[in-house]
Every structure is written in C-alpha cells, then in structure tokens.
Amino acid sequence: MVRSVWILLVLGCLGAAGGASAQDKTSPVKSEAASPAPPTASASSEANTGLKVPPVFSKKKPETLADLREMEAHLKAVAAKVGPTVVGLQIGRAQGSGVIVTGDGYVLTAGHVSGAPDGRARVILPSGQIVEGRTLGRVRGSDAGLIKIQGERTDWPHTAMAAEGSIEEGEWCLTLGHPGGFNKERAAPLRFGRVLGMSPNTIQTDCELVGGDSGGPVFDMAGQVIGINSRIGPQTAMNFHVAIDVYREHWETMKSGEDVKEHSGAFLGIAGTKVSAGLKITKVFRDSPADKAGLKADDVLVTFQGKKVDELEQLIELVGEEEPGRKVRLQVLRDGKPKDFELTLAVLPD
C-alpha cells in the first residue's frame, strides 16, 4: 500500500510543478531590490525562503500514509514557491534551463549551457514571455555559468542560494528544469530524490534528468538552490550537479564576465567498451597517464579508486570527480589475472 501511494506522491508532485507557474511580476518568492554579490545566506534556511521543513524529511523514508501526505503537501508548497524563478534558456541553437537568484536578474545555469561570455541569451519566463539576457562568466572545470537579464528591473522573482557548506549527504532534494526545451503548455516538471554523494565542486543525486534539464536548479526542502544540473548520467543515480559553493566562490569573477579555466578536468587516457567483467580497454592514448603506467589494450578495467567500473560513461564521471595531479588506484584483469596500478592523473587536453 505504501509503495503504491509513494508512486501517487511522485505523480502528484509532477502535477504540482505543472501548476507552479505564476505571473512573473507577482512572485511569492523574494521581490526586494538587488541582493549583494554573492547573494547573502541566512544561517536559517527558513529565514531565506519562509518555508518550514516538516519533520518527515528528517526520516530516511516515509513510514505511514500520513508521512506521504505531509511530504506531498510540502513538495507542492516548494514548487509553488520556487516555480516562478525557474527559466528556460536559448543561447544560439542550444537550449537549457536556469534559475533567477537576485532581484536584478542574475541567472545561474551550467557553463556548457551559457557558453562563452558576452553572448546573447534569450531567457524564457514561466509565462512564456521572452526577455533578453547576456552570458557572463563561467567556470569551465566545474561547469558553472552565469547570465544577466538585461534592463533596470530590480524586482525579478528569485530564490535564495543555500549557504556555503550546507549540503548534507542523504538529504531530500528536488529539481526543476525544461526537459526537451521550454514548453508553454506546462511548467518545469518536478523530480524528487536525495543527495547521494558530494565532492567540493559536485553533488550527485538520484533526481531523474533528461536532455534540456541542464542548467536547471536543485533545491533543498527549504526551497534554496543547492546545485545546478550539469551531467546527466546513463542511470538515474548517476546525475551530477554543480555545487552551489562553486557559484559563491567565483561570484565576482563570473559577474565580471571572466572565463575561468581552472583546469579542464582530469585525464586518464583510455577508451573502452563494456564487457561482463568491467570495461575492456580498446585504446590507450600515447603519453597519457594510462600509457605511462603500463595499461594496455585488451586489459579489462575492474575498479577505479575502489569503485567497480561497468562502462565508459561511468569511468568518465569517476575521473571527472578527481583533480589533475592526484594519484589514483586501478585494478585490471590482464589475461584473466588481476593486476593493480597506481598512476597520476593529468590535465584534460583542451
């Protein structure tokens, strides 16, 4: 019974998100003048959004029908609160999502959505109205991007960014975005899940994402932005989001339009294909860390940093979580026998 009601809860949340649109000038979220940069965060999440998080969200799972009803009611409240701040984006031929976080129209999105600084952006409001924006800075290594809505308006509907270091593994979260691009017949659908893991620049959730969700916000149960959709994995539990701490750390440089390269990511240097035992290496790139460590074509990669490797997309995600220059451990099967390697990751070539 609880399982069937849980399915109804999720479906009900999707319906709630569909009704979350509001007139863009009458947001139930904040409407005061422009926030400082970076936007300040209160120690209390309730002070930021006015949403009180019910005790049921401190549980690992709902235990009763009453729990499910309480969760559903709160998710509807969060969707109604933050829905007017979630926008669609068009930059050239690319489409994505974003979220307004200041009254004067700064929009968080993914760096691969915003693209290079000082480009034209079309910001699609929940009502379907299109306003002009400009792309500002981005942080390439973390995939963080920033856009500014053009004009002098200071009362854009916006929502709060969570405080630095406030994300907790296991906490409930939800994401809104425009899968398949903006659709005026419905608001941004809501997906519900939990934070499964974290690194300094990335959070991982099991909120289900599809194309077009890139750049959309991830909210905690108080309606604060805790991350931005970045990499959509091949499995539900393999979706990655830019942590809100990245935007706070680089706020001023992004506002100024700087294209922050940091590093372009870590580099291992193999290609492969999925086999029953793991990932069969089909190519080792010359002078790559894998080449220097002695990995060979036809080796089968079994684990990376102790985590089982099943396919190339997963390995890309695992390597992407590491910093260039870091030593990592791998285990492969060579001629059917396990063999351990330790190597130092390089910087991903541009």
GROMACS .gro file of C-alpha atoms in nm:
model
  350
    1MET     CA    1   0.000   0.000   0.000
    2VAL     CA    2   0.275   0.244   0.095
    3ARG     CA    3   0.459   0.172  -0.231
    4SER     CA    4   0.152   0.249  -0.443
    5VAL     CA    5   0.085   0.569  -0.250
    6TRP     CA    6   0.451   0.668  -0.295
    7ILE     CA    7   0.406   0.643  -0.671
    8LEU     CA    8   0.098   0.863  -0.642
    9LEU     CA    9   0.301   1.109  -0.438
   10VAL     CA   10   0.559   1.146  -0.713
   11LEU     CA   11   0.292   1.182  -0.979
   12GLY     CA   12   0.115   1.437  -0.764
   13CYS     CA   13   0.437   1.634  -0.737
   14LEU     CA   14   0.468   1.643  -1.114
   15GLY     CA   15   0.120   1.787  -1.126
   16ALA     CA   16   0.211   2.040  -0.861
   17ALA     CA   17   0.509   2.153  -1.062
   18GLY     CA   18   0.288   2.193  -1.364
   19GLY     CA   19   0.077   2.436  -1.166
   20ALA     CA   20   0.370   2.627  -1.023
   21SER     CA   21   0.373   2.896  -1.289
   22ALA     CA   22   0.279   3.244  -1.180
   23GLN     CA   23   0.279   3.587  -1.334
   24ASP     CA   24   0.641   3.690  -1.347
   25LYS     CA   25   0.580   4.021  -1.170
   26THR     CA   26   0.392   3.873  -0.875
   27SER     CA   27   0.625   3.608  -0.743
   28PRO     CA   28   0.561   3.460  -0.398
   29VAL     CA   29   0.939   3.443  -0.362
   30LYS     CA   30   1.161   3.740  -0.286
   31SER     CA   31   1.097   4.067  -0.466
   32GLU     CA   32   1.323   4.313  -0.289
   33ALA     CA   33   1.599   4.511  -0.456
   34ALA     CA   34   1.914   4.350  -0.587
   35SER     CA   35   2.100   4.131  -0.343
   36PRO     CA   36   2.467   4.183  -0.258
   37ALA     CA   37   2.715   3.979  -0.456
   38PRO     CA   38   2.733   3.699  -0.384
   39PRO     CA   39   2.376   3.686  -0.252
   40THR     CA   40   2.388   3.656   0.125
   41ALA     CA   41   2.252   3.349   0.301
   42SER     CA   42   2.100   3.346   0.647
   43ALA     CA   43   2.206   3.081   0.893
   44SER     CA   44   1.841   2.974   0.892
   45SER     CA   45   1.704   2.828   0.571
   46GLU     CA   46   1.355   2.926   0.682
   47ALA     CA   47   1.464   3.290   0.703
   48ASN     CA   48   1.577   3.271   0.341
   49THR     CA   49   1.258   3.129   0.192
   50GLY     CA   50   0.986   3.133   0.455
   51LEU     CA   51   0.934   2.757   0.410
   52LYS     CA   52   0.935   2.548   0.725
   53VAL     CA   53   1.062   2.196   0.659
   54PRO     CA   54   0.832   1.930   0.812
   55PRO     CA   55   0.989   1.669   1.045
   56VAL     CA   56   0.907   1.390   0.798
   57PHE     CA   57   1.203   1.499   0.584
   58SER     CA   58   1.441   1.406   0.865
   59LYS     CA   59   1.339   1.042   0.819
   60LYS     CA   60   1.522   0.806   0.586
   61LYS     CA   61   1.191   0.713   0.424
   62PRO     CA   62   0.820   0.776   0.478
   63GLU     CA   63   0.671   0.528   0.721
   64THR     CA   64   0.298   0.596   0.708
   65LEU     CA   65   0.029   0.731   0.480
   66ALA     CA   66   0.034   1.048   0.689
   67ASP     CA   67   0.406   1.086   0.615
   68LEU     CA   68   0.341   1.058   0.242
   69ARG     CA   69   0.065   1.316   0.255
   70GLU     CA   70   0.286   1.554   0.453
   71MET     CA   71   0.567   1.515   0.200
   72GLU     CA   72   0.334   1.568  -0.093
   73ALA     CA   73   0.185   1.883   0.058
   74HIS     CA   74   0.529   2.027   0.125
   75LEU     CA   75   0.661   1.946  -0.222
   76LYS     CA   76   0.363   2.130  -0.369
   77ALA     CA   77   0.446   2.427  -0.147
   78VAL     CA   78   0.810   2.428  -0.255
   79ALA     CA   79   0.712   2.403  -0.623
   80ALA     CA   80   0.470   2.693  -0.587
   81LYS     CA   81   0.736   2.899  -0.410
   82VAL     CA   82   1.027   2.847  -0.647
   83GLY     CA   83   0.850   2.772  -0.976
   84PRO     CA   84   0.837   3.138  -1.088
   85THR     CA   85   1.217   3.160  -1.062
   86VAL     CA   86   1.294   2.870  -1.299
   87VAL     CA   87   1.350   2.980  -1.659
   88GLY     CA   88   1.422   2.831  -1.998
   89LEU     CA   89   1.730   2.945  -2.188
   90GLN     CA   90   1.822   2.969  -2.555
   91ILE     CA   91   2.181   3.052  -2.648
   92GLY     CA   92   2.221   3.016  -3.021
   93ARG     CA   93   2.078   2.677  -3.108
   94ALA     CA   94   2.138   2.538  -2.760
   95GLN     CA   95   1.858   2.509  -2.506
   96GLY     CA   96   1.872   2.464  -2.132
   97SER     CA   97   1.737   2.582  -1.801
   98GLY     CA   98   1.835   2.825  -1.527
   99VAL     CA   99   1.719   2.989  -1.205
  100ILE     CA  100   1.699   3.357  -1.107
  101VAL     CA  101   1.878   3.422  -0.777
  102THR     CA  102   1.875   3.804  -0.744
  103GLY     CA  103   1.614   4.072  -0.783
  104ASP     CA  104   1.814   4.240  -1.060
  105GLY     CA  105   1.811   3.926  -1.273
  106TYR     CA  106   2.123   3.715  -1.230
  107VAL     CA  107   2.058   3.362  -1.355
  108LEU     CA  108   2.255   3.054  -1.253
  109THR     CA  109   2.298   2.786  -1.517
  110ALA     CA  110   2.553   2.530  -1.635
  111GLY     CA  111   2.868   2.652  -1.808
  112HIS     CA  112   2.806   2.430  -2.109
  113VAL     CA  113   2.463   2.596  -2.146
  114SER     CA  114   2.575   2.959  -2.110
  115GLY     CA  115   2.881   2.915  -2.331
  116ALA     CA  116   3.139   3.189  -2.381
  117PRO     CA  117   3.098   3.524  -2.202
  118ASP     CA  118   2.928   3.824  -2.365
  119GLY     CA  119   2.693   3.627  -2.582
  120ARG     CA  120   2.324   3.685  -2.646
  121ALA     CA  121   2.083   3.478  -2.437
  122ARG     CA  122   1.707   3.451  -2.456
  123VAL     CA  123   1.552   3.398  -2.114
  124ILE     CA  124   1.209   3.235  -2.126
  125LEU     CA  125   0.997   3.316  -1.822
  126PRO     CA  126   0.736   3.071  -1.686
  127SER     CA  127   0.461   3.273  -1.857
  128GLY     CA  128   0.629   3.217  -2.194
  129GLN     CA  129   0.749   3.577  -2.217
  130ILE     CA  130   1.099   3.607  -2.363
  131VAL     CA  131   1.343   3.866  -2.230
  132GLU     CA  132   1.694   3.942  -2.345
  133GLY     CA  133   1.998   3.841  -2.146
  134ARG     CA  134   2.378   3.832  -2.178
  135THR     CA  135   2.608   3.550  -2.086
  136LEU     CA  136   2.861   3.646  -1.821
  137GLY     CA  137   3.146   3.441  -1.679
  138ARG     CA  138   3.178   3.068  -1.644
  139VAL     CA  139   3.398   2.823  -1.457
  140ARG     CA  140   3.485   2.558  -1.713
  141GLY     CA  141   3.629   2.293  -1.486
  142SER     CA  142   3.320   2.293  -1.265
  143ASP     CA  143   3.067   2.369  -1.544
  144ALA     CA  144   2.924   2.677  -1.370
  145GLY     CA  145   2.770   2.956  -1.579
  146LEU     CA  146   2.606   3.293  -1.512
  147ILE     CA  147   2.362   3.501  -1.719
  148LYS     CA  148   2.223   3.851  -1.656
  149ILE     CA  149   1.875   3.956  -1.769
  150GLN     CA  150   1.908   4.292  -1.945
  151GLY     CA  151   1.737   4.606  -1.817
  152GLU     CA  152   1.697   4.802  -1.496
  153ARG     CA  153   1.427   4.593  -1.329
  154THR     CA  154   1.509   4.504  -0.967
  155ASP     CA  155   1.205   4.301  -0.866
  156TRP     CA  156   1.253   3.982  -1.063
  157PRO     CA  157   1.114   3.676  -0.884
  158HIS     CA  158   1.413   3.498  -0.735
  159THR     CA  159   1.505   3.241  -0.479
  160ALA     CA  160   1.785   3.202  -0.227
  161MET     CA  161   2.118   3.031  -0.273
  162ALA     CA  162   2.198   2.790   0.010
  163ALA     CA  163   2.476   2.881   0.249
  164GLU     CA  164   2.825   2.753   0.177
  165GLY     CA  165   2.886   2.407   0.318
  166SER     CA  166   2.518   2.349   0.398
  167ILE     CA  167   2.458   2.048   0.171
  168GLU     CA  168   2.437   1.715   0.350
  169GLU     CA  169   2.464   1.367   0.207
  170GLY     CA  170   2.131   1.187   0.228
  171GLU     CA  171   1.913   1.497   0.239
  172TRP     CA  172   1.599   1.515   0.029
  173CYS     CA  173   1.606   1.740  -0.276
  174LEU     CA  174   1.411   1.825  -0.589
  175THR     CA  175   1.500   1.960  -0.928
  176LEU     CA  176   1.310   2.166  -1.184
  177GLY     CA  177   1.402   2.213  -1.547
  178HIS     CA  178   1.274   2.208  -1.902
  179PRO     CA  179   1.339   1.859  -2.045
  180GLY     CA  180   1.320   1.872  -2.421
  181GLY     CA  181   1.320   2.252  -2.413
  182PHE     CA  182   1.069   2.508  -2.286
  183ASN     CA  183   0.706   2.408  -2.338
  184LYS     CA  184   0.444   2.676  -2.281
  185GLU     CA  185   0.180   2.407  -2.223
  186ARG     CA  186   0.338   2.306  -1.893
  187ALA     CA  187   0.564   2.446  -1.625
  188ALA     CA  188   0.900   2.293  -1.538
  189PRO     CA  189   0.839   1.932  -1.424
  190LEU     CA  190   0.949   1.843  -1.073
  191ARG     CA  191   1.171   1.545  -0.995
  192PHE     CA  192   1.226   1.431  -0.636
  193GLY     CA  193   1.522   1.245  -0.488
  194ARG     CA  194   1.813   1.256  -0.246
  195VAL     CA  195   2.174   1.370  -0.235
  196LEU     CA  196   2.379   1.052  -0.281
  197GLY     CA  197   2.729   1.194  -0.267
  198MET     CA  198   2.937   1.509  -0.272
  199SER     CA  199   3.276   1.644  -0.369
  200PRO     CA  200   3.395   2.004  -0.324
  201ASN     CA  201   3.250   2.112  -0.660
  202THR     CA  202   2.988   1.849  -0.733
  203ILE     CA  203   2.684   1.684  -0.582
  204GLN     CA  204   2.529   1.359  -0.702
  205THR     CA  205   2.156   1.286  -0.676
  206ASP     CA  206   1.905   1.032  -0.799
  207CYS     CA  207   1.668   1.300  -0.930
  208GLU     CA  208   1.586   1.175  -1.280
  209LEU     CA  209   1.710   1.407  -1.557
  210VAL     CA  210   1.686   1.418  -1.935
  211GLY     CA  211   1.813   1.646  -2.211
  212GLY     CA  212   1.708   2.007  -2.160
  213ASP     CA  213   1.739   1.981  -1.782
  214SER     CA  214   2.100   2.104  -1.799
  215GLY     CA  215   2.134   2.429  -1.607
  216GLY     CA  216   1.819   2.374  -1.404
  217PRO     CA  217   1.827   2.416  -1.026
  218VAL     CA  218   1.837   2.158  -0.750
  219PHE     CA  219   1.656   2.274  -0.435
  220ASP     CA  220   1.664   2.158  -0.076
  221MET     CA  221   1.337   2.116   0.112
  222ALA     CA  222   1.351   2.480   0.223
  223GLY     CA  223   1.344   2.592  -0.140
  224GLN     CA  224   1.709   2.703  -0.150
  225VAL     CA  225   1.929   2.636  -0.453
  226ILE     CA  226   2.191   2.377  -0.361
  227GLY     CA  227   2.313   2.290  -0.711
  228ILE     CA  228   2.274   2.324  -1.087
  229ASN     CA  229   2.214   2.030  -1.323
  230SER     CA  230   2.535   1.955  -1.510
  231ARG     CA  231   2.596   1.598  -1.626
  232ILE     CA  232   2.313   1.357  -1.696
  233GLY     CA  233   2.428   1.000  -1.638
  234PRO     CA  234   2.316   0.680  -1.811
  235GLN     CA  235   2.146   0.566  -1.490
  236THR     CA  236   1.905   0.751  -1.261
  237ALA     CA  237   2.150   0.755  -0.972
  238MET     CA  238   2.436   0.894  -1.180
  239ASN     CA  239   2.328   1.255  -1.228
  240PHE     CA  240   2.575   1.525  -1.129
  241HIS     CA  241   2.518   1.888  -1.039
  242VAL     CA  242   2.745   2.188  -0.985
  243ALA     CA  243   2.751   2.256  -0.610
  244ILE     CA  244   2.624   2.599  -0.506
  245ASP     CA  245   2.957   2.660  -0.331
  246VAL     CA  246   3.120   2.698  -0.675
  247TYR     CA  247   2.896   2.994  -0.759
  248ARG     CA  248   2.962   3.157  -0.423
  249GLU     CA  249   3.338   3.111  -0.456
  250HIS     CA  250   3.354   3.255  -0.809
  251TRP     CA  251   3.065   3.504  -0.793
  252GLU     CA  252   3.265   3.823  -0.851
  253THR     CA  253   3.478   3.681  -1.132
  254MET     CA  254   3.172   3.537  -1.304
  255LYS     CA  255   2.984   3.867  -1.269
  256SER     CA  256   3.275   4.045  -1.432
  257GLY     CA  257   3.250   3.816  -1.735
  258GLU     CA  258   3.568   3.621  -1.674
  259ASP     CA  259   3.608   3.284  -1.845
  260VAL     CA  260   3.768   3.089  -1.560
  261LYS     CA  261   3.951   2.788  -1.699
  262GLU     CA  262   4.082   2.644  -1.370
  263HIS     CA  263   4.171   2.312  -1.522
  264SER     CA  264   3.965   2.149  -1.791
  265GLY     CA  265   3.935   1.831  -1.588
  266ALA     CA  266   4.140   1.525  -1.506
  267PHE     CA  267   4.267   1.292  -1.777
  268LEU     CA  268   4.331   0.917  -1.765
  269GLY     CA  269   4.377   0.840  -2.134
  270ILE     CA  270   4.186   0.529  -2.235
  271ALA     CA  271   3.886   0.432  -2.446
  272GLY     CA  272   3.688   0.118  -2.384
  273THR     CA  273   3.378  -0.090  -2.425
  274LYS     CA  274   3.156  -0.263  -2.172
  275VAL     CA  275   3.208  -0.635  -2.108
  276SER     CA  276   3.073  -0.863  -1.838
  277ALA     CA  277   3.382  -0.825  -1.617
  278GLY     CA  278   3.412  -0.447  -1.646
  279LEU     CA  279   3.544  -0.207  -1.911
  280LYS     CA  280   3.760  -0.360  -2.184
  281ILE     CA  281   4.028  -0.112  -2.288
  282THR     CA  282   4.021  -0.067  -2.664
  283LYS     CA  283   4.276   0.215  -2.687
  284VAL     CA  284   4.544   0.368  -2.467
  285PHE     CA  285   4.636   0.722  -2.572
  286ARG     CA  286   5.005   0.785  -2.628
  287ASP     CA  287   5.188   0.960  -2.342
  288SER     CA  288   4.873   0.960  -2.129
  289PRO     CA  289   4.882   0.863  -1.759
  290ALA     CA  290   4.740   0.522  -1.854
  291ASP     CA  291   5.014   0.474  -2.114
  292LYS     CA  292   5.290   0.578  -1.875
  293ALA     CA  293   5.157   0.343  -1.607
  294GLY     CA  294   5.164   0.046  -1.844
  295LEU     CA  295   4.797  -0.016  -1.917
  296LYS     CA  296   4.739  -0.196  -2.247
  297ALA     CA  297   4.463  -0.254  -2.497
  298ASP     CA  298   4.260  -0.565  -2.407
  299ASP     CA  299   4.314  -0.509  -2.034
  300VAL     CA  300   3.978  -0.511  -1.855
  301LEU     CA  301   3.940  -0.227  -1.606
  302VAL     CA  302   3.757  -0.359  -1.300
  303THR     CA  303   3.786  -0.084  -1.038
  304PHE     CA  304   3.885   0.283  -1.018
  305GLN     CA  305   3.965   0.411  -0.669
  306GLY     CA  306   3.799   0.101  -0.530
  307LYS     CA  307   3.474   0.157  -0.720
  308LYS     CA  308   3.356  -0.105  -0.967
  309VAL     CA  309   3.362   0.018  -1.327
  310ASP     CA  310   3.085  -0.104  -1.558
  311GLU     CA  311   3.100   0.127  -1.859
  312LEU     CA  312   3.292   0.418  -2.012
  313GLU     CA  313   3.039   0.687  -1.915
  314GLN     CA  314   3.073   0.586  -1.551
  315LEU     CA  315   3.454   0.596  -1.571
  316ILE     CA  316   3.435   0.946  -1.721
  317GLU     CA  317   3.227   1.057  -1.423
  318LEU     CA  318   3.467   0.898  -1.174
  319VAL     CA  319   3.773   1.055  -1.335
  320GLY     CA  320   3.590   1.388  -1.353
  321GLU     CA  321   3.548   1.387  -0.976
  322GLU     CA  322   3.926   1.381  -0.929
  323GLU     CA  323   4.177   1.664  -0.958
  324PRO     CA  324   4.467   1.660  -1.206
  325GLY     CA  325   4.786   1.558  -1.030
  326ARG     CA  326   4.609   1.321  -0.794
  327LYS     CA  327   4.731   0.963  -0.759
  328VAL     CA  328   4.462   0.703  -0.821
  329ARG     CA  329   4.443   0.326  -0.792
  330LEU     CA  330   4.311   0.096  -1.063
  331GLN     CA  331   4.268  -0.277  -1.090
  332VAL     CA  332   4.257  -0.453  -1.425
  333LEU     CA  333   4.234  -0.807  -1.549
  334ARG     CA  334   4.521  -0.898  -1.781
  335ASP     CA  335   4.493  -1.242  -1.936
  336GLY     CA  336   4.230  -1.315  -1.674
  337LYS     CA  337   4.453  -1.230  -1.377
  338PRO     CA  338   4.407  -0.922  -1.152
  339LYS     CA  339   4.679  -0.657  -1.171
  340ASP     CA  340   4.695  -0.335  -0.966
  341PHE     CA  341   4.816   0.002  -1.093
  342GLU     CA  342   4.878   0.340  -0.934
  343LEU     CA  343   4.907   0.643  -1.160
  344THR     CA  344   4.889   1.022  -1.153
  345LEU     CA  345   4.606   1.188  -1.346
  346ALA     CA  346   4.697   1.461  -1.594
  347VAL     CA  347   4.510   1.772  -1.708
  348LEU     CA  348   4.247   1.702  -1.972
  349PRO     CA  349   4.372   1.846  -2.304
  350ASP     CA  350   4.165   2.134  -2.443
   0.00000   0.00000   0.00000
